[in-house]
Short mmCIF file of C-alpha atoms and ligand atoms in Angstrom, two decimals:
data_model
loop_
_atom_site.label_atom_id
_atom_site.label_comp_id
_atom_site.label_asym_id
_atom_site.label_seq_id
_atom_site.Cartn_x
_atom_site.Cartn_y
_atom_site.Cartn_z
CA MET Y 23 107.66 118.52 82.35
CA PRO Y 24 108.36 115.12 82.27
CA ASP Y 25 111.78 115.33 83.79
CA ASP Y 26 109.85 117.02 86.97
CA PHE Y 27 107.60 113.93 87.01
CA GLU Y 28 110.56 111.67 86.52
CA ARG Y 29 112.66 113.74 89.29
CA MET Y 30 109.64 113.65 91.89
CA TRP Y 31 108.75 110.01 90.91
CA ALA Y 32 112.45 109.19 91.33
CA ASP Y 33 112.52 110.94 94.94
CA LEU Y 34 109.93 108.85 96.36
CA ALA Y 35 110.92 105.54 95.10
CA PRO Y 36 113.08 104.85 97.98
CA VAL Y 37 110.94 106.03 100.87
CA GLY Y 38 109.70 102.93 102.82
CA ARG Y 39 110.20 100.46 100.23
CA SER Y 40 110.95 96.38 101.45
CA ALA Y 41 113.97 95.10 100.15
CA THR Y 42 112.69 91.58 99.87
CA SER Y 43 109.36 92.15 98.52
CA GLY Y 44 110.09 95.66 96.92
CA GLY Y 45 106.56 96.69 97.97
CA TYR Y 46 106.38 99.56 100.03
CA ASN Y 47 104.90 99.90 103.80
CA ARG Y 48 104.37 104.13 104.30
CA SER Y 49 101.55 103.61 106.63
CA PRO Y 50 100.49 106.68 108.36
CA PHE Y 51 102.50 108.73 111.10
CA THR Y 52 105.50 106.04 110.55
CA ALA Y 53 109.04 107.44 109.13
CA PRO Y 54 108.11 106.72 105.93
CA GLU Y 55 104.91 108.43 105.45
CA THR Y 56 106.05 111.25 107.79
CA GLU Y 57 109.42 111.91 105.32
CA LEU Y 58 106.46 111.59 102.79
CA ARG Y 59 104.35 114.61 103.91
CA ALA Y 60 107.72 116.46 104.67
CA TRP Y 61 108.89 116.36 101.09
CA PHE Y 62 105.51 116.89 99.61
CA VAL Y 63 105.67 120.08 102.30
CA GLU Y 64 108.86 121.41 100.97
CA GLN Y 65 108.03 120.75 97.23
CA CYS Y 66 105.47 122.83 97.62
CA ARG Y 67 107.43 125.54 99.33
CA ALA Y 68 109.72 125.61 96.40
CA ARG Y 69 106.74 126.31 94.14
CA GLY Y 70 105.81 128.85 96.15
CA LEU Y 71 102.71 127.28 97.62
CA ARG Y 72 101.00 128.42 100.63
CA VAL Y 73 101.19 125.43 102.80
CA GLU Y 74 98.03 124.93 105.36
CA GLY Y 75 97.91 121.43 107.10
CA ASP Y 76 95.14 120.84 109.90
CA SER Y 77 95.27 119.24 112.96
CA TYR Y 78 95.18 115.53 111.13
CA GLY Y 79 97.77 115.56 109.50
CA ASN Y 80 96.34 116.39 105.90
CA VAL Y 81 98.08 119.16 103.85
CA VAL Y 82 97.38 120.89 100.98
CA GLY Y 83 99.88 123.12 99.00
CA TRP Y 84 97.80 126.76 97.91
CA TRP Y 85 98.66 128.26 94.23
CA ASP Y 86 96.86 131.58 95.86
CA VAL Y 87 95.74 132.83 92.33
CA GLY Y 88 91.94 134.68 91.11
CA ALA Y 89 89.64 134.24 93.37
CA GLY Y 90 86.52 132.24 94.19
CA PRO Y 91 85.64 128.40 95.00
CA ALA Y 92 89.04 126.86 94.64
CA VAL Y 93 89.83 123.65 92.82
CA LEU Y 94 91.76 121.09 94.75
CA THR Y 95 93.55 118.48 93.34
CA GLY Y 96 95.83 115.65 95.03
CA SER Y 97 95.36 112.20 97.29
CA HIS Y 98 97.63 110.21 99.25
CA LEU Y 99 100.84 108.72 100.58
CA ASP Y 100 100.44 106.01 102.81
CA SER Y 101 100.13 102.53 101.26
CA VAL Y 102 98.57 99.33 102.01
CA LEU Y 103 100.67 96.99 103.85
CA ASP Y 104 103.50 95.75 101.29
CA GLY Y 105 101.58 98.05 98.86
CA GLY Y 106 102.45 99.34 95.61
CA ALA Y 107 104.35 102.75 94.41
CA TYR Y 108 101.06 104.28 92.79
CA ASP Y 109 98.06 103.84 94.80
CA GLY Y 110 98.04 107.45 96.02
CA PRO Y 111 101.38 108.69 95.19
CA LEU Y 112 100.56 108.91 91.80
CA GLY Y 113 97.83 111.30 92.39
CA VAL Y 114 100.17 113.60 94.95
CA VAL Y 115 102.91 113.84 92.04
CA SER Y 116 101.02 114.01 89.19
CA GLY Y 117 99.02 117.11 91.06
CA LEU Y 118 102.43 119.11 91.12
CA ALA Y 119 103.64 117.67 88.22
CA ALA Y 120 100.00 119.30 85.90
CA LEU Y 121 100.19 122.85 88.17
CA ASP Y 122 103.77 122.91 86.89
CA LEU Y 123 102.62 122.54 83.60
CA LEU Y 124 99.92 124.94 83.50
CA ARG Y 125 102.82 127.95 85.00
CA SER Y 126 104.90 126.72 81.71
CA ARG Y 127 101.39 126.96 79.55
CA GLY Y 128 101.40 130.99 81.12
CA VAL Y 129 97.95 129.88 82.15
CA ALA Y 130 96.50 132.60 84.76
CA PRO Y 131 94.00 130.56 86.45
CA ALA Y 132 91.10 132.37 87.30
CA ARG Y 133 90.54 130.21 90.92
CA PRO Y 134 92.76 129.19 93.63
CA ILE Y 135 93.78 125.97 92.50
CA GLY Y 136 95.38 123.42 95.23
CA VAL Y 137 97.20 119.77 96.10
CA SER Y 138 96.66 117.92 98.36
CA VAL Y 139 97.66 114.96 100.69
CA PHE Y 140 94.86 113.59 103.06
CA VAL Y 141 96.23 111.09 105.26
CA GLU Y 142 95.39 107.45 106.37
CA GLU Y 143 93.47 106.71 103.34
CA GLU Y 144 94.04 103.40 103.53
CA GLY Y 145 93.51 102.37 106.51
CA SER Y 146 96.35 100.50 107.35
CA ARG Y 147 96.71 101.82 110.58
CA PHE Y 148 93.95 103.02 112.14
CA GLY Y 149 91.53 100.46 110.72
CA LEU Y 150 88.91 103.06 109.09
CA ALA Y 151 89.92 103.96 105.37
CA CYS Y 152 90.00 108.02 104.35
CA LEU Y 153 90.16 108.84 107.78
CA GLY Y 154 91.69 112.08 106.97
CA SER Y 155 89.42 113.26 104.66
CA ARG Y 156 86.07 111.97 106.69
CA LEU Y 157 87.45 114.19 109.37
CA ALA Y 158 88.13 116.98 106.87
CA THR Y 159 84.49 117.43 105.62
CA GLY Y 160 83.51 116.36 109.04
CA ALA Y 161 82.06 112.74 108.43
CA VAL Y 162 83.53 111.27 111.42
CA SER Y 163 84.13 113.54 114.25
CA TRP Y 164 86.78 114.24 116.10
CA ASP Y 165 85.03 112.21 119.35
CA GLN Y 166 85.24 108.84 117.19
CA ALA Y 167 88.39 109.10 115.18
CA ARG Y 168 90.54 109.33 118.54
CA GLU Y 169 89.97 106.62 119.85
CA LEU Y 170 90.60 104.29 117.02
CA ARG Y 171 93.70 102.20 117.58
CA ASP Y 172 96.55 100.56 116.18
CA ARG Y 173 97.65 96.31 116.19
CA ASP Y 174 99.89 97.82 119.26
CA GLY Y 175 97.03 100.25 120.57
CA VAL Y 176 97.94 102.90 119.47
CA ALA Y 177 95.36 105.81 119.54
CA PHE Y 178 95.30 108.01 116.57
CA GLY Y 179 94.35 110.68 119.33
CA ASP Y 180 97.77 110.15 120.74
CA VAL Y 181 99.91 110.43 117.59
CA VAL Y 182 97.96 114.12 116.19
CA ALA Y 183 97.23 116.70 117.64
CA GLY Y 184 93.74 116.65 116.55
CA GLY Y 185 90.42 118.90 117.56
CA ALA Y 186 87.07 119.55 116.94
CA SER Y 187 86.89 120.19 113.31
CA SER Y 188 89.01 121.18 109.98
CA SER Y 189 88.58 124.55 108.00
CA LEU Y 190 91.39 123.15 105.16
CA LEU Y 191 88.49 122.68 102.64
CA SER Y 192 86.49 125.29 103.23
CA SER Y 193 86.99 127.07 100.12
CA VAL Y 194 86.87 124.08 98.38
CA GLY Y 195 84.17 124.41 95.12
CA THR Y 196 85.67 121.39 92.89
CA PHE Y 197 87.60 118.10 94.05
CA VAL Y 198 89.69 116.23 91.18
CA GLU Y 199 91.84 113.36 92.06
CA LEU Y 200 94.29 111.54 89.79
CA HIS Y 201 94.83 107.74 90.45
CA VAL Y 202 96.64 104.63 88.89
CA GLU Y 203 93.46 102.48 87.85
CA GLN Y 204 93.31 99.15 90.35
CA GLY Y 205 91.55 96.85 87.35
CA ARG Y 206 92.10 96.37 83.66
CA ASP Y 207 89.35 98.32 82.30
CA LEU Y 208 91.47 100.49 80.64
CA VAL Y 209 93.54 98.29 79.25
CA ASP Y 210 90.57 96.41 77.51
CA ARG Y 211 89.61 100.06 76.56
CA GLY Y 212 93.10 100.64 74.99
CA ALA Y 213 92.99 104.10 77.39
CA ALA Y 214 95.87 105.39 78.88
CA VAL Y 215 93.68 107.86 80.80
CA GLY Y 216 89.59 107.02 81.86
CA VAL Y 217 87.51 109.03 84.37
CA ALA Y 218 85.48 107.84 86.98
CA SER Y 219 81.56 107.38 87.08
CA GLU Y 220 81.00 105.73 90.20
CA ILE Y 221 82.41 103.81 93.90
CA TRP Y 222 80.80 100.68 94.56
CA PRO Y 223 79.23 100.00 97.87
CA HIS Y 224 81.52 99.14 100.19
CA GLY Y 225 82.34 97.84 104.32
CA ARG Y 226 84.55 96.07 106.40
CA TYR Y 227 83.43 94.02 108.87
CA ARG Y 228 85.11 91.90 111.82
CA PHE Y 229 84.24 88.41 112.60
CA ASP Y 230 84.86 87.07 116.08
CA PHE Y 231 85.18 83.22 116.02
CA ALA Y 232 85.66 82.09 120.26
CA GLY Y 233 86.76 78.59 121.08
CA SER Y 234 88.46 76.73 123.10
CA ALA Y 235 92.00 76.25 123.07
CA ASN Y 236 93.25 72.25 123.49
CA HIS Y 237 95.93 69.85 123.11
CA ALA Y 238 96.47 69.16 119.11
CA GLY Y 239 97.75 65.91 119.38
CA THR Y 240 95.66 64.68 122.53
CA THR Y 241 92.25 66.52 121.64
CA ARG Y 242 89.77 63.65 119.49
CA MET Y 243 88.90 65.51 116.30
CA GLU Y 244 84.91 65.16 117.55
CA ASP Y 245 85.97 66.92 120.96
CA ARG Y 246 87.11 69.89 119.49
CA ALA Y 247 86.11 73.68 119.32
CA ASP Y 248 87.87 75.22 117.30
CA PRO Y 249 87.39 78.81 115.61
CA MET Y 250 90.30 78.78 112.81
CA LEU Y 251 87.81 75.57 111.21
CA THR Y 252 84.47 77.92 111.42
CA TYR Y 253 86.51 80.62 109.69
CA ALA Y 254 88.20 78.39 107.36
CA PHE Y 255 84.65 77.72 105.87
CA THR Y 256 83.36 80.81 106.45
CA ALA Y 257 86.25 81.98 104.20
CA LEU Y 258 85.63 79.62 101.59
CA GLY Y 259 81.78 80.35 101.97
CA ALA Y 260 82.24 84.34 101.58
CA ASN Y 261 84.31 83.53 98.36
CA LYS Y 262 81.73 80.79 96.78
CA GLN Y 263 78.68 83.83 97.45
CA ALA Y 264 80.77 86.60 96.00
CA ARG Y 265 81.90 84.76 93.37
CA LEU Y 266 78.46 83.20 91.89
CA ALA Y 267 76.88 87.20 92.10
CA GLY Y 268 79.71 88.98 90.82
CA GLU Y 269 80.27 90.52 93.68
CA ARG Y 270 83.60 91.04 96.20
CA ALA Y 271 84.13 89.10 99.43
CA THR Y 272 87.92 89.55 101.06
CA PHE Y 273 89.41 87.71 104.70
CA GLY Y 274 92.61 89.86 104.04
CA ARG Y 275 93.59 89.94 107.68
CA VAL Y 276 93.55 87.05 110.67
CA SER Y 277 94.77 87.22 113.77
CA VAL Y 278 95.09 83.74 115.92
CA GLU Y 279 94.96 83.24 119.73
CA PRO Y 280 97.69 81.90 120.84
CA ASN Y 281 99.12 81.27 117.26
CA GLY Y 282 100.81 77.80 118.37
CA THR Y 283 101.31 74.94 116.02
CA ASN Y 284 100.69 72.23 118.52
CA ALA Y 285 97.41 73.88 120.11
CA VAL Y 286 93.64 74.07 118.84
CA PRO Y 287 93.60 77.85 118.68
CA SER Y 288 91.27 79.37 121.37
CA HIS Y 289 89.85 82.67 118.90
CA VAL Y 290 90.45 83.90 116.22
CA THR Y 291 89.57 87.09 114.30
CA ALA Y 292 89.18 87.81 110.73
CA TRP Y 293 88.16 90.94 108.62
CA LEU Y 294 85.76 90.99 106.28
CA ASP Y 295 86.17 93.51 103.04
CA ALA Y 296 82.85 93.45 100.53
CA ARG Y 297 82.38 95.06 97.58
CA CYS Y 298 78.90 94.99 95.74
CA ALA Y 299 76.92 97.03 93.18
CA THR Y 300 74.64 98.01 95.41
CA GLU Y 301 73.98 98.93 98.94
CA GLU Y 302 71.13 96.13 98.75
CA SER Y 303 73.18 93.82 97.19
CA LEU Y 304 75.84 94.59 99.95
CA ALA Y 305 73.63 94.02 102.92
CA ALA Y 306 72.72 90.89 101.56
CA LEU Y 307 76.14 89.35 100.76
CA VAL Y 308 77.08 90.17 104.49
CA GLU Y 309 73.98 88.44 106.12
CA GLY Y 310 74.23 85.79 103.55
CA ILE Y 311 77.90 85.35 105.00
CA THR Y 312 77.32 86.15 108.42
CA THR Y 313 74.34 83.67 108.27
CA GLN Y 314 76.45 80.83 106.61
CA ALA Y 315 79.41 81.57 109.44
CA THR Y 316 76.41 81.35 112.37
CA ASP Y 317 75.25 77.94 111.07
CA ARG Y 318 78.69 76.89 110.59
CA ALA Y 319 79.81 77.93 114.61
CA GLY Y 320 76.51 75.98 115.33
CA ARG Y 321 78.12 72.52 114.34
CA ASP Y 322 81.39 73.60 115.49
CA GLY Y 323 80.79 74.30 118.95
CA THR Y 324 82.67 78.01 118.82
CA ALA Y 325 80.66 81.14 119.23
CA LEU Y 326 80.72 84.24 116.66
CA VAL Y 327 79.95 88.19 117.15
CA VAL Y 328 80.22 89.97 113.76
CA THR Y 329 81.22 93.50 114.25
CA VAL Y 330 80.69 96.55 111.73
CA GLU Y 331 83.49 98.42 111.39
CA SER Y 332 82.62 100.51 108.36
CA VAL Y 333 80.47 101.61 105.87
CA SER Y 334 80.75 102.90 102.75
CA PRO Y 335 77.54 103.99 100.59
CA ALA Y 336 77.60 104.20 96.98
CA VAL Y 337 79.46 107.21 95.10
CA ALA Y 338 77.83 108.58 92.71
CA PHE Y 339 80.04 111.52 90.99
CA ASP Y 340 78.70 114.71 89.42
CA ALA Y 341 77.83 113.07 85.70
CA ALA Y 342 77.91 116.69 84.58
CA LEU Y 343 81.99 117.30 85.94
CA ALA Y 344 82.77 113.62 84.43
CA ALA Y 345 81.50 114.23 80.94
CA ARG Y 346 83.84 117.60 80.91
CA VAL Y 347 86.89 115.79 82.51
CA ALA Y 348 86.19 113.44 79.95
CA ALA Y 349 85.70 115.01 76.76
CA ASP Y 350 87.56 116.11 73.73
CA HIS Y 351 91.07 114.67 75.03
CA GLU Y 352 93.50 114.35 72.17
CA GLY Y 353 90.96 114.05 69.71
CA GLY Y 354 88.53 111.45 71.75
CA ASP Y 355 86.78 111.30 74.79
CA TRP Y 356 87.99 109.25 77.60
CA PRO Y 357 86.39 106.34 79.23
CA VAL Y 358 84.00 106.66 82.36
CA ILE Y 359 84.18 103.56 83.88
CA PRO Y 360 82.99 102.74 87.53
CA THR Y 361 85.40 101.33 90.26
CA GLN Y 362 85.11 98.80 93.50
CA ALA Y 363 87.85 100.70 95.05
CA GLY Y 364 87.36 103.73 97.51
CA HIS Y 365 89.03 106.75 97.31
CA ASP Y 366 89.12 110.64 99.03
CA ALA Y 367 87.54 111.58 96.31
CA GLY Y 368 84.41 109.31 97.44
CA ILE Y 369 84.23 110.75 100.39
CA LEU Y 370 84.51 114.84 99.40
CA SER Y 371 81.78 113.57 96.79
CA ALA Y 372 79.65 112.79 99.27
CA ALA Y 373 80.38 115.50 101.06
CA GLY Y 374 78.95 117.63 98.41
CA ILE Y 375 82.22 118.58 97.08
CA PRO Y 376 81.33 118.01 92.93
CA THR Y 377 84.07 115.22 92.90
CA ALA Y 378 85.97 113.95 89.68
CA MET Y 379 88.09 111.28 89.27
CA LEU Y 380 91.18 110.56 86.51
CA PHE Y 381 92.52 107.04 86.24
CA VAL Y 382 95.80 105.87 84.68
CA ARG Y 383 96.12 102.88 82.88
CA ASN Y 384 97.74 99.95 85.15
CA PRO Y 385 98.87 97.25 82.13
CA THR Y 386 98.49 94.41 84.27
CA GLY Y 387 95.24 95.30 86.79
CA VAL Y 388 97.26 94.19 89.44
CA SER Y 389 97.04 96.66 92.79
CA HIS Y 390 97.64 96.66 96.95
CA SER Y 391 100.53 94.49 95.88
CA PRO Y 392 104.34 95.12 94.99
CA ALA Y 393 103.33 94.14 91.98
CA GLU Y 394 101.19 97.61 91.11
CA HIS Y 395 102.57 99.49 88.05
CA ALA Y 396 101.92 102.19 85.22
CA GLU Y 397 104.05 103.04 82.36
CA LEU Y 398 105.57 106.40 82.01
CA PRO Y 399 104.18 107.59 79.22
CA ASP Y 400 100.79 106.91 80.51
CA CYS Y 401 101.83 108.48 83.73
CA LEU Y 402 102.61 111.47 82.15
CA VAL Y 403 99.49 111.42 79.76
CA GLY Y 404 97.48 111.96 83.23
CA VAL Y 405 99.96 114.53 83.91
CA SER Y 406 98.48 116.83 80.95
CA ALA Y 407 94.73 115.50 81.48
CA LEU Y 408 94.87 116.26 85.03
CA ALA Y 409 96.50 120.17 83.75
CA ASP Y 410 93.83 120.00 80.81
CA THR Y 411 91.24 119.69 83.36
CA LEU Y 412 92.24 122.12 86.44
CA GLU Y 413 92.60 124.70 83.15
CA ARG Y 414 88.97 124.06 82.35
CA LEU Y 415 87.69 124.16 85.68
CA THR Y 416 89.66 127.81 86.60
CA ARG Y 417 89.01 129.27 83.55
C1 GLV D 508 91.53 101.37 99.17
O1 GLV D 508 92.24 101.71 98.31
C2 GLV D 508 90.39 100.59 99.19
O2 GLV D 508 89.64 100.14 97.46
O3 GLV D 508 90.59 99.90 99.98
MN1 MN D 509 94.47 101.56 98.05
MN1 MN D 510 94.18 105.30 96.88
#
């Protein structure tokens, strides 16, 4: 089994890797991500799994054993821009490796098992995170999804066949996603693996700041309507509000028009990613940031429009299932911990599918970065925890 995991991990390592940063660019339907999904289909076929795809790009490899509702595992193969190797692929590779491990243990599952790949989990290209799983569960309609556009104006509807609905998940009774931890909770607890209790509610909000283009030299400072200034105060204010409340507010993407060194810009668009422990505190944080930004715009002579792009409600994973997944591994129970990161598991859970998540320790806690990492021995503990879970759930 270690060989299988390492061999698969070595297959993926070069795909979409930047020679300069060492990070990964695996946006959906670009060459690297398409290559990864083709690799996944090959791996499924090599294991005799029945491959089923839907018209959105989601794929499942089915081990058609037993009868009744299936247990699905898996994750995603796309990355954020210049992301790490583990966020997504660890869950897919571990799913295949866990299946190999069950077979090598001679386990005969009483229910079918599937390994899934959901497309556009990060929303790095079309802006809506978990797009594939939202479509597969019906949380987003095809009519909404087809109009989502990437930075070059290409519509999602132009890159997939699409259609009204997907039956990919119709036989799924339980979903288990394994994922690299994206914080340091497991490091602090000294545990190789943990189980998710909940996902913080979070959202994406577009801030459009409009001002007036003008000369950087001849325009007196007091005569400007500079949207960059309003944006800068907004980013500082958002950071302070979130920091004081123990919440998260991030402006990680900005676009400036016309983006010239010697001109006051005419327009700044910035995207806020906000996350809080409760839906009420999330709404209050976004309102607080918007109020401060609007006030600042008034003083700068600029105009602000805030557009809610997506809001993902709080997810409380099935507590009994989490306890069952966490119980009695290598002499103890895995810790059950919350996360501030979004996942396809949250979408399936919200769709009423009993869902659990396993996390694998990340020694630095760094994620969405080339520095994201998990040690091989921890990854292998994750694979056997996943195999144990699949075995328990398909007895
Ligand atoms: C996905 O990784 C997210 O939490 O943004
Ligand atoms: Mn991610
Ligand atoms: Mn992920």
